[in-house]
PDB file of C-alpha atoms in Angstrom:
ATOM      1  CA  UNK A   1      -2.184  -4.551  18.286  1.00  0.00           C
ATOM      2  CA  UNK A   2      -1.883  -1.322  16.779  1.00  0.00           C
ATOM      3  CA  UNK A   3      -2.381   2.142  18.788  1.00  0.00           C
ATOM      4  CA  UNK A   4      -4.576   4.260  16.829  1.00  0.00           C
ATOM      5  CA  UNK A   5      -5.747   8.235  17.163  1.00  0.00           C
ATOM      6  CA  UNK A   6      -9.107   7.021  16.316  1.00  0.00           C
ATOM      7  CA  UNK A   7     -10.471   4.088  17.907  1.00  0.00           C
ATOM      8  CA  UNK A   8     -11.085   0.685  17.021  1.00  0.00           C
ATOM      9  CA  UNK A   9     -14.224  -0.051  14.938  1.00  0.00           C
ATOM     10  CA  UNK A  10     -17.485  -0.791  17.343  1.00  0.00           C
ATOM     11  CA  UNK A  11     -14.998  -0.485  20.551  1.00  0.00           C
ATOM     12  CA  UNK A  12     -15.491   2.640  21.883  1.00  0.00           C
ATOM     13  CA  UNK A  13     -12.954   3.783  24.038  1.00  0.00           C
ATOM     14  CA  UNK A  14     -10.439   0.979  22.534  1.00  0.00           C
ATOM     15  CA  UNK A  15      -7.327   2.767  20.734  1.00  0.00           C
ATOM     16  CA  UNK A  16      -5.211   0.459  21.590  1.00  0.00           C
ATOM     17  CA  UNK A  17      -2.074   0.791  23.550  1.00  0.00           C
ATOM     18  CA  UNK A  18       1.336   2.326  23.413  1.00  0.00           C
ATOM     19  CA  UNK A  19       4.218  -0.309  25.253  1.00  0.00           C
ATOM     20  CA  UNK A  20       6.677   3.159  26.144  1.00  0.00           C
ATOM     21  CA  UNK A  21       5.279   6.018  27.604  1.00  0.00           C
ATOM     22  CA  UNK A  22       6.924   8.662  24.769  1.00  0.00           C
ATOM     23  CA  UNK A  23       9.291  10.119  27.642  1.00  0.00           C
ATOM     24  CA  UNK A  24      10.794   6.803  28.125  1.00  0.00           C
ATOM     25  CA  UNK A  25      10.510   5.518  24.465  1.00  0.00           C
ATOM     26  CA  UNK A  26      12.470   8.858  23.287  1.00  0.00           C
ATOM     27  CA  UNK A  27      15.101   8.294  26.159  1.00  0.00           C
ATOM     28  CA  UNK A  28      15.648   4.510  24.793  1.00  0.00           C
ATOM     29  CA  UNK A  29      16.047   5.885  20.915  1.00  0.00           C
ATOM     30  CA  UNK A  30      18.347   8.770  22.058  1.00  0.00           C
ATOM     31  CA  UNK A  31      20.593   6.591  24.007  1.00  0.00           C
ATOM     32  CA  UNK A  32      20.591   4.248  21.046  1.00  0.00           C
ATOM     33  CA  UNK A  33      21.453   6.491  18.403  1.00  0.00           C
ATOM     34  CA  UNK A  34      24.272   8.573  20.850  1.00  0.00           C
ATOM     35  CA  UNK A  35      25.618   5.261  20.752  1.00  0.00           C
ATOM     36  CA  UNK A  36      25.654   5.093  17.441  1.00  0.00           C
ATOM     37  CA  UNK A  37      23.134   2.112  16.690  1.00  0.00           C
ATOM     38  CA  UNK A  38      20.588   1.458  14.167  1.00  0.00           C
ATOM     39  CA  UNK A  39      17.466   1.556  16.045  1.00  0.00           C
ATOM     40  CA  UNK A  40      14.390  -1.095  14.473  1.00  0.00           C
ATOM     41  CA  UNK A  41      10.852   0.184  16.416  1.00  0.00           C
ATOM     42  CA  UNK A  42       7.928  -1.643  15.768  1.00  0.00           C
ATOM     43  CA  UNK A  43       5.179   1.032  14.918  1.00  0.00           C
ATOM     44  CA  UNK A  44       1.682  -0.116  14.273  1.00  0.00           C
ATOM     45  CA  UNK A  45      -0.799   2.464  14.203  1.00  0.00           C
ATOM     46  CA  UNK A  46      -1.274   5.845  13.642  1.00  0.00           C
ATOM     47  CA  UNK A  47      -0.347   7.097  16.888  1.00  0.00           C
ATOM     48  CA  UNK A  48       2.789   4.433  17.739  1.00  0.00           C
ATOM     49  CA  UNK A  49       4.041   5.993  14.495  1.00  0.00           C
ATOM     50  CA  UNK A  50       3.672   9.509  15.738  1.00  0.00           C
ATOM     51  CA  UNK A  51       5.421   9.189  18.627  1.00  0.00           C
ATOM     52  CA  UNK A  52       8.561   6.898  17.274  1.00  0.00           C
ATOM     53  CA  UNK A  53       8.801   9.449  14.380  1.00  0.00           C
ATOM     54  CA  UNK A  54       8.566  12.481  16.277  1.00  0.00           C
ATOM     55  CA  UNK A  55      10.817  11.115  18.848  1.00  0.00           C
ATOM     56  CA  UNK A  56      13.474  10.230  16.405  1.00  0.00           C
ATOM     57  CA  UNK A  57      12.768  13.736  14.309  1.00  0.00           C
ATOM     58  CA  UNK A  58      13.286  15.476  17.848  1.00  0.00           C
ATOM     59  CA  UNK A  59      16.831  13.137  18.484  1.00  0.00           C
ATOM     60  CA  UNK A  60      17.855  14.142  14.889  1.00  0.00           C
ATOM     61  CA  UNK A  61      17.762  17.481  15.061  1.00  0.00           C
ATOM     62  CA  UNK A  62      19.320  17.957  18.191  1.00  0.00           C
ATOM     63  CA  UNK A  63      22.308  15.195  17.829  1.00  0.00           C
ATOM     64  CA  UNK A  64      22.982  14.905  14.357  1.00  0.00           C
ATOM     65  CA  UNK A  65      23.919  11.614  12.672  1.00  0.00           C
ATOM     66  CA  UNK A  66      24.664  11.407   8.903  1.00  0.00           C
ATOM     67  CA  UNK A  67      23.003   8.294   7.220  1.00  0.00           C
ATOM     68  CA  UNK A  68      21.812   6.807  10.615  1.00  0.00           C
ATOM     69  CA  UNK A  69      19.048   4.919   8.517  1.00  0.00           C
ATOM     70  CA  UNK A  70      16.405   4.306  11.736  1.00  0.00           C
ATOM     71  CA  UNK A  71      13.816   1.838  10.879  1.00  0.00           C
ATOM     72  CA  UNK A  72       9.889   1.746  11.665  1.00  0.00           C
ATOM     73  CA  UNK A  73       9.031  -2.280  11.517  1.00  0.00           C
ATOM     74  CA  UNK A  74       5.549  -2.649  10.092  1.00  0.00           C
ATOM     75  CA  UNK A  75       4.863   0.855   9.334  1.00  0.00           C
ATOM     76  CA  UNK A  76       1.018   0.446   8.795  1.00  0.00           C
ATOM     77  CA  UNK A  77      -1.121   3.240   8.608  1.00  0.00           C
ATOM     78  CA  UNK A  78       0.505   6.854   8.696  1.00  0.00           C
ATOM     79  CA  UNK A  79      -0.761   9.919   7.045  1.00  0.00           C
ATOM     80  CA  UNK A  80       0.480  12.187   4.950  1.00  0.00           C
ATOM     81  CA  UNK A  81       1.958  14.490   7.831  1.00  0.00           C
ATOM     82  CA  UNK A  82       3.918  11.197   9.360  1.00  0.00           C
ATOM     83  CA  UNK A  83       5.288  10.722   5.697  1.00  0.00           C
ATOM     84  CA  UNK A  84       6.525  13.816   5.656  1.00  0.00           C
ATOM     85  CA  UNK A  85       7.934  13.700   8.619  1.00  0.00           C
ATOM     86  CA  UNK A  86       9.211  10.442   8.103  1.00  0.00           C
ATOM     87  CA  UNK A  87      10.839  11.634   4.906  1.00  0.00           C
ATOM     88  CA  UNK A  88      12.601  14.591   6.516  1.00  0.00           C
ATOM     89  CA  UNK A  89      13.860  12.651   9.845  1.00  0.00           C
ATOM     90  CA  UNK A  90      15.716   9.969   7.058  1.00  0.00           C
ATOM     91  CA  UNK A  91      13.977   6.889   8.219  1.00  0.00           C
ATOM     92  CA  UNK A  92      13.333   3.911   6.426  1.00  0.00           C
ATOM     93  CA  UNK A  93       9.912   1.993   6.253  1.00  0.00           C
ATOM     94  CA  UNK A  94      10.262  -1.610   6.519  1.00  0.00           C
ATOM     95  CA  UNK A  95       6.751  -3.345   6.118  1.00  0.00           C
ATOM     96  CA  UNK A  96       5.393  -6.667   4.993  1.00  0.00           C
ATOM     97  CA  UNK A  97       3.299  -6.827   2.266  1.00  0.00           C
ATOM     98  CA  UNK A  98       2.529 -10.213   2.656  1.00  0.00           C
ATOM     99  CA  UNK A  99      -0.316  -8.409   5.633  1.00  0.00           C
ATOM    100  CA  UNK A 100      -2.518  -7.288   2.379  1.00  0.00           C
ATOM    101  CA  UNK A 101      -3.071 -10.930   1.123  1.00  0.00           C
ATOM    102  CA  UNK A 102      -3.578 -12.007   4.511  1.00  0.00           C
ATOM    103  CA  UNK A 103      -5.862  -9.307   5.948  1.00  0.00           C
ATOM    104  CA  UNK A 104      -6.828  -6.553   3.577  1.00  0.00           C
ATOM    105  CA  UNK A 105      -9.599  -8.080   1.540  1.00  0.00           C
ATOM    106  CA  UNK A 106     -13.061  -6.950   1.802  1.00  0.00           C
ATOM    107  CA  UNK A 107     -14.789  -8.752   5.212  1.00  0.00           C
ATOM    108  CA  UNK A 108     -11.128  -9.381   6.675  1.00  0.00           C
ATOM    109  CA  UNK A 109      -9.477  -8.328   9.433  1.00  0.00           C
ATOM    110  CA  UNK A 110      -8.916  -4.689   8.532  1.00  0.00           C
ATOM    111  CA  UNK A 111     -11.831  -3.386   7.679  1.00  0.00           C
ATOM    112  CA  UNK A 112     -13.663  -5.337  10.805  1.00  0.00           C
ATOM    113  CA  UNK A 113     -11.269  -4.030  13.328  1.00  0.00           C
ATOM    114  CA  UNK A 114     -10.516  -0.235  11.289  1.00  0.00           C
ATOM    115  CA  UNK A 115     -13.407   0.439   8.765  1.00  0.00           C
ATOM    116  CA  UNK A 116     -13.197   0.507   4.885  1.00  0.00           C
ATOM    117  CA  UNK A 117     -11.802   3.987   5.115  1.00  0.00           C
ATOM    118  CA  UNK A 118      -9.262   3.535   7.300  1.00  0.00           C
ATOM    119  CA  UNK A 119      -8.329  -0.042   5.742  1.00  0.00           C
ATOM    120  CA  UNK A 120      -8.555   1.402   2.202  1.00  0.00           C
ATOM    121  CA  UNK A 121      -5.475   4.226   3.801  1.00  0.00           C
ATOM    122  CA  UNK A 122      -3.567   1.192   4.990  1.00  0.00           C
ATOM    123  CA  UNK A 123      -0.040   0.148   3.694  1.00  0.00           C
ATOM    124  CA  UNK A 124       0.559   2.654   1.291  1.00  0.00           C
ATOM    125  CA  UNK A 125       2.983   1.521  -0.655  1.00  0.00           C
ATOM    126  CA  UNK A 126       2.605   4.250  -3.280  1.00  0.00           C
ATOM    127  CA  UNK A 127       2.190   6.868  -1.223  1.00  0.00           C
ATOM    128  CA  UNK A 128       5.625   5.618   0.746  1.00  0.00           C
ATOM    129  CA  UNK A 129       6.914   6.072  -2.585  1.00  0.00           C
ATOM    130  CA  UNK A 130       6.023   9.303  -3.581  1.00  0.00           C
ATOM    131  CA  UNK A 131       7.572  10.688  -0.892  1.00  0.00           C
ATOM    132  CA  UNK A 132      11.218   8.662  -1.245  1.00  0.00           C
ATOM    133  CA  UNK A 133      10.698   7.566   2.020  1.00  0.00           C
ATOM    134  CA  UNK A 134      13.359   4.440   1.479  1.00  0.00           C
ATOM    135  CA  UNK A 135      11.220   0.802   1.552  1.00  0.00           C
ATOM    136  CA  UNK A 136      12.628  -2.848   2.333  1.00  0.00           C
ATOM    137  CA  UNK A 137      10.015  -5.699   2.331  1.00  0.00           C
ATOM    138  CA  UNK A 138       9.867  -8.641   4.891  1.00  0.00           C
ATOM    139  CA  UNK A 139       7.726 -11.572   5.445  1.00  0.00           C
ATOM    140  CA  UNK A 140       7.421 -11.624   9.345  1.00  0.00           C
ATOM    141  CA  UNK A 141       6.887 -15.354   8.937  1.00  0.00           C
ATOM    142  CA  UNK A 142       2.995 -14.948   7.232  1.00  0.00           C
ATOM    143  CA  UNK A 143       4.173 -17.074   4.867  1.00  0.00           C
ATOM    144  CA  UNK A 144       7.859 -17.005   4.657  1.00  0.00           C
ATOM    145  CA  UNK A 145       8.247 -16.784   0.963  1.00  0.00           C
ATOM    146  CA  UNK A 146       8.773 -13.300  -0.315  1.00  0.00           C
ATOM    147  CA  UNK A 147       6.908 -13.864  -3.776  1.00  0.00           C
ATOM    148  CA  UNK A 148       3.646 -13.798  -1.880  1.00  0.00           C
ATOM    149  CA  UNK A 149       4.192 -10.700  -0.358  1.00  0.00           C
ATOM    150  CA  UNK A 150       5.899  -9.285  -3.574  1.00  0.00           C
ATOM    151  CA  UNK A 151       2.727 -10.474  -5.219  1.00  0.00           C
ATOM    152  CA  UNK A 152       0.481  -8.085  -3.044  1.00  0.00           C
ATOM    153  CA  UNK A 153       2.583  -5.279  -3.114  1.00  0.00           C
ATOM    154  CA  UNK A 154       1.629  -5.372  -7.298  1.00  0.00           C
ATOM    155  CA  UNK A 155      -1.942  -6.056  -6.446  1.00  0.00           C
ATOM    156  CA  UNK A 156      -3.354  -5.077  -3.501  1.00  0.00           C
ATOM    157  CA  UNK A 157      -6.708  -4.697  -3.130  1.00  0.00           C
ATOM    158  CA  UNK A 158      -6.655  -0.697  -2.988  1.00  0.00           C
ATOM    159  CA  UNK A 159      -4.571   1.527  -4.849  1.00  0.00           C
ATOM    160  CA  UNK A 160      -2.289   2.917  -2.652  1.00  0.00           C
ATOM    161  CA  UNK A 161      -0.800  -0.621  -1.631  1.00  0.00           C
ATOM    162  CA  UNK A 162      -0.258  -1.477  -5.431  1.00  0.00           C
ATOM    163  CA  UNK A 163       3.143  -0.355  -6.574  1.00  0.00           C
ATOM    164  CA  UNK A 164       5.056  -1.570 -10.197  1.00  0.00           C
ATOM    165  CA  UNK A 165       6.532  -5.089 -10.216  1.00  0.00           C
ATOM    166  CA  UNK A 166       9.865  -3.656 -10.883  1.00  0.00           C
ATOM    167  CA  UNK A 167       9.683  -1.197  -7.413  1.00  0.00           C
ATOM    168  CA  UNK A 168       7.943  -4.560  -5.119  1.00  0.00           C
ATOM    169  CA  UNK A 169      11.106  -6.709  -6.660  1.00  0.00           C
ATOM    170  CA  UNK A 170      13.667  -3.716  -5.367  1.00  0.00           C
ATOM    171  CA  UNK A 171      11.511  -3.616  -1.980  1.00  0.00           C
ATOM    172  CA  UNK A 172      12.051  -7.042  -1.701  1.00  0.00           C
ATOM    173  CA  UNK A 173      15.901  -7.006  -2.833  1.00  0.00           C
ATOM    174  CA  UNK A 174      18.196  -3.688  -2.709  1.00  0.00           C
ATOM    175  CA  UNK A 175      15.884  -2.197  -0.337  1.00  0.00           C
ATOM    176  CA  UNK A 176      16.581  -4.612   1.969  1.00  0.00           C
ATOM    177  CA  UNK A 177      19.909  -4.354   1.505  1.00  0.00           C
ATOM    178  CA  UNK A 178      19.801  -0.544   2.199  1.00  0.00           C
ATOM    179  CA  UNK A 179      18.125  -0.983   5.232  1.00  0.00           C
ATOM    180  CA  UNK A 180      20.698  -3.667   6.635  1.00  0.00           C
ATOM    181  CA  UNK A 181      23.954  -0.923   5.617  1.00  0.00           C
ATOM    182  CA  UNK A 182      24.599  -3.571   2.901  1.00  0.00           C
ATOM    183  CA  UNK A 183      23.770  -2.473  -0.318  1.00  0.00           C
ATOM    184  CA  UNK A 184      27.616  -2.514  -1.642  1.00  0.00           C
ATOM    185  CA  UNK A 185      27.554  -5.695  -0.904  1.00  0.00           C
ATOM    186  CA  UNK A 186      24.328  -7.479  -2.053  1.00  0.00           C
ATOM    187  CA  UNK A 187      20.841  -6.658  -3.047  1.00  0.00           C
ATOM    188  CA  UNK A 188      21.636  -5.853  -6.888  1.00  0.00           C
ATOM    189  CA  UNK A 189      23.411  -8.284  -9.607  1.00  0.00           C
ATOM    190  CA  UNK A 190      26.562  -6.381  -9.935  1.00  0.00           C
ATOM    191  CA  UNK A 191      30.659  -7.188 -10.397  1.00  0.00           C
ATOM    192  CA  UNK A 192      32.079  -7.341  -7.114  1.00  0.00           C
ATOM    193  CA  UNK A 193      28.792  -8.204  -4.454  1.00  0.00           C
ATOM    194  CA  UNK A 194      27.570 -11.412  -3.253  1.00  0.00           C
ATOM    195  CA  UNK A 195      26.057 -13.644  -6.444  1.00  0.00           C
ATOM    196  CA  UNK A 196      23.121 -14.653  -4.532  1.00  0.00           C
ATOM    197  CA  UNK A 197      19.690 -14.719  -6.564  1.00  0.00           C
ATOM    198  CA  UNK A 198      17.299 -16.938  -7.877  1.00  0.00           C
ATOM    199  CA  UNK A 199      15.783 -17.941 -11.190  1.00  0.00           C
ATOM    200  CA  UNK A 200      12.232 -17.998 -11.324  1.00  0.00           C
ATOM    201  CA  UNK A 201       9.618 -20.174 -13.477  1.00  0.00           C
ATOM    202  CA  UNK A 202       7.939 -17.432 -14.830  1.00  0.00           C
ATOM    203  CA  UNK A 203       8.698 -13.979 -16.095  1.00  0.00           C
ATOM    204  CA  UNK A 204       6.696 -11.472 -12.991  1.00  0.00           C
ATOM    205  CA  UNK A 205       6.618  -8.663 -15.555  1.00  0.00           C
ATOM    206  CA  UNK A 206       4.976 -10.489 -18.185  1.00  0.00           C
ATOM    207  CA  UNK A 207       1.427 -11.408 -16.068  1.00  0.00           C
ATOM    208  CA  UNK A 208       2.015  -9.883 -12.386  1.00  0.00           C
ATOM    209  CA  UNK A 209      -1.379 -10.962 -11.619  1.00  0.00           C
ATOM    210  CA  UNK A 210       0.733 -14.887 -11.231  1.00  0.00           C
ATOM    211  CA  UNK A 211       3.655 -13.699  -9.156  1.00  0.00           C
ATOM    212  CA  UNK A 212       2.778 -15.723  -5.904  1.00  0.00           C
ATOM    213  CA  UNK A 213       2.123 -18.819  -8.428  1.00  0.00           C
ATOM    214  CA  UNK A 214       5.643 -18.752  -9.374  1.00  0.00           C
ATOM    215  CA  UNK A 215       8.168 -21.216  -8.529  1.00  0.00           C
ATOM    216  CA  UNK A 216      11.858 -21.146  -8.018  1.00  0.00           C
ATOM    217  CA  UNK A 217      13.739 -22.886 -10.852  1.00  0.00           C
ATOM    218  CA  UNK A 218      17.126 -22.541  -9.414  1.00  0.00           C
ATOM    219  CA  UNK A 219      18.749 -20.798  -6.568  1.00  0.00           C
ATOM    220  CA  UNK A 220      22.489 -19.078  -6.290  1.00  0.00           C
ATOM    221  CA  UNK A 221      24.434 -18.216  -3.174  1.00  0.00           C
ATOM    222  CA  UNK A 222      28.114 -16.731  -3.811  1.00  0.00           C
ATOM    223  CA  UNK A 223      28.110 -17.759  -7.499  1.00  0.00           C
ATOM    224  CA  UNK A 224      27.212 -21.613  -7.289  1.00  0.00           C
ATOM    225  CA  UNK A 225      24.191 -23.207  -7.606  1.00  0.00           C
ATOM    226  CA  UNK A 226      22.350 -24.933  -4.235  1.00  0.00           C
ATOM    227  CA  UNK A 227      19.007 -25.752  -5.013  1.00  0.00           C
ATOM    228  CA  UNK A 228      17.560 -26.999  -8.264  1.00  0.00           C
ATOM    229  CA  UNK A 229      13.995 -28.028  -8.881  1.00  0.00           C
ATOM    230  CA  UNK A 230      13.534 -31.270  -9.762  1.00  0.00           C
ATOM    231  CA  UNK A 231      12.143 -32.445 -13.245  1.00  0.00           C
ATOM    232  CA  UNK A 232      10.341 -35.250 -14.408  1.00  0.00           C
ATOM    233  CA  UNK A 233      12.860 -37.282 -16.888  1.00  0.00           C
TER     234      UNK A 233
END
């Protein structure tokens, strides 16, 4: 579903489609953010990246907003001129990294439908990074639970999707938060926001190559204890 520059392995002609003509896409995000919303565009693709950054660099410039905090949903695929772009028009990246496990491995979806070079440039979670380009994981539902996407993020199957455990936990956690307007309130363990975390069965840092094995031991919301994992007496 993504519209590319380039197009689609063994379909020539096939670069798959934009939903907005830009003219009416940038008229949608500019009446948005004159409002004063947080926009969320899903951009999948080279090219649908192009266009929603350059559209939102374009409303940026001319109607200033401090800390509007626009997000691209999915984010898969941009180069290193979108990044910088990205970078300068303040947006944030959300993306799932759950989409490696699923569909980056050699023979998968990918690399049938993009090529190994273009699937090896995919969700690059480093490269995000480097640039401080802000990050928040999600799931999108493929499977729900965020360790398995975590778990990718830490080893994907080419470099620039692995990042440390410690920056795929704060994807996962504060930089969600961030990218809701919520980070004084949840998102890190601190006096005075929501107590809501979870205890885990192993330690991530000590063998990332387990974190989608792990289990959740207990779970916290507000400072009390909901869920416990039952043990054999």
């Amino acid at each position: 579903t993504a519209a590319l520059r380039e197009e689609y392995l063994g379909r020539p002609g096939d670069r798959g489609i934009l939903v907005h003509r830009r003219g009416d896409l940038k008229q949608i995000l500019e009446n948005a953010h004159r409002a004063g919303f947080q926009t969320a565009t899903h951009a999948l693709g080279d090219e649908a990246i192009l266009q929603v950054v350059s559209a939102l660099e374009e409303i940026q410039a001319a109607q200033p907003r401090k800390d509007a905090r626009h997000r691209l949903e999915h984010f898969e695929l941009p180069d290193e001129d979108i990044l910088r772009h990205t970078k300068a028009a303040g947006l944030v990246a959300s993306c799932q990294p759950n989409f490696v496990g699923q569909w980056s491995g050699p023979g998968d979806v990918y690399e049938t439908r993009l090529g190994k070079e273009r699937a090896s440039k995919n969700n690059p979670y480093r490269r995000i990074l480097r640039h401080r380009i802000p990050l928040c994981f999600g799931s999108d539902g493929m499977p729900y639970g965020p360790l398995y996407g975590i778990h990718w993020a830490v080893n994907g199957f080419f470099e620039d999707q692995r990042i440390p455990v410690e920056e795929a936990f704060r994807a996962a956690t504060a930089g969600g938060a961030y990218a809701s307007f919520e980070e004084d309130l949840k998102g890190t363990i601190e006096p005075g926001k929501l107590a809501d975390f979870v205890i885990l069965d192993d330690d991530p840092f000590e063998d990332p190559s387990r974190i989608k094995d792990a289990r959740i031991h207990t779970t916290w919301l507000g400072g009390a204890r909901v869920y416990a994992h039952a043990t054999k007496s």
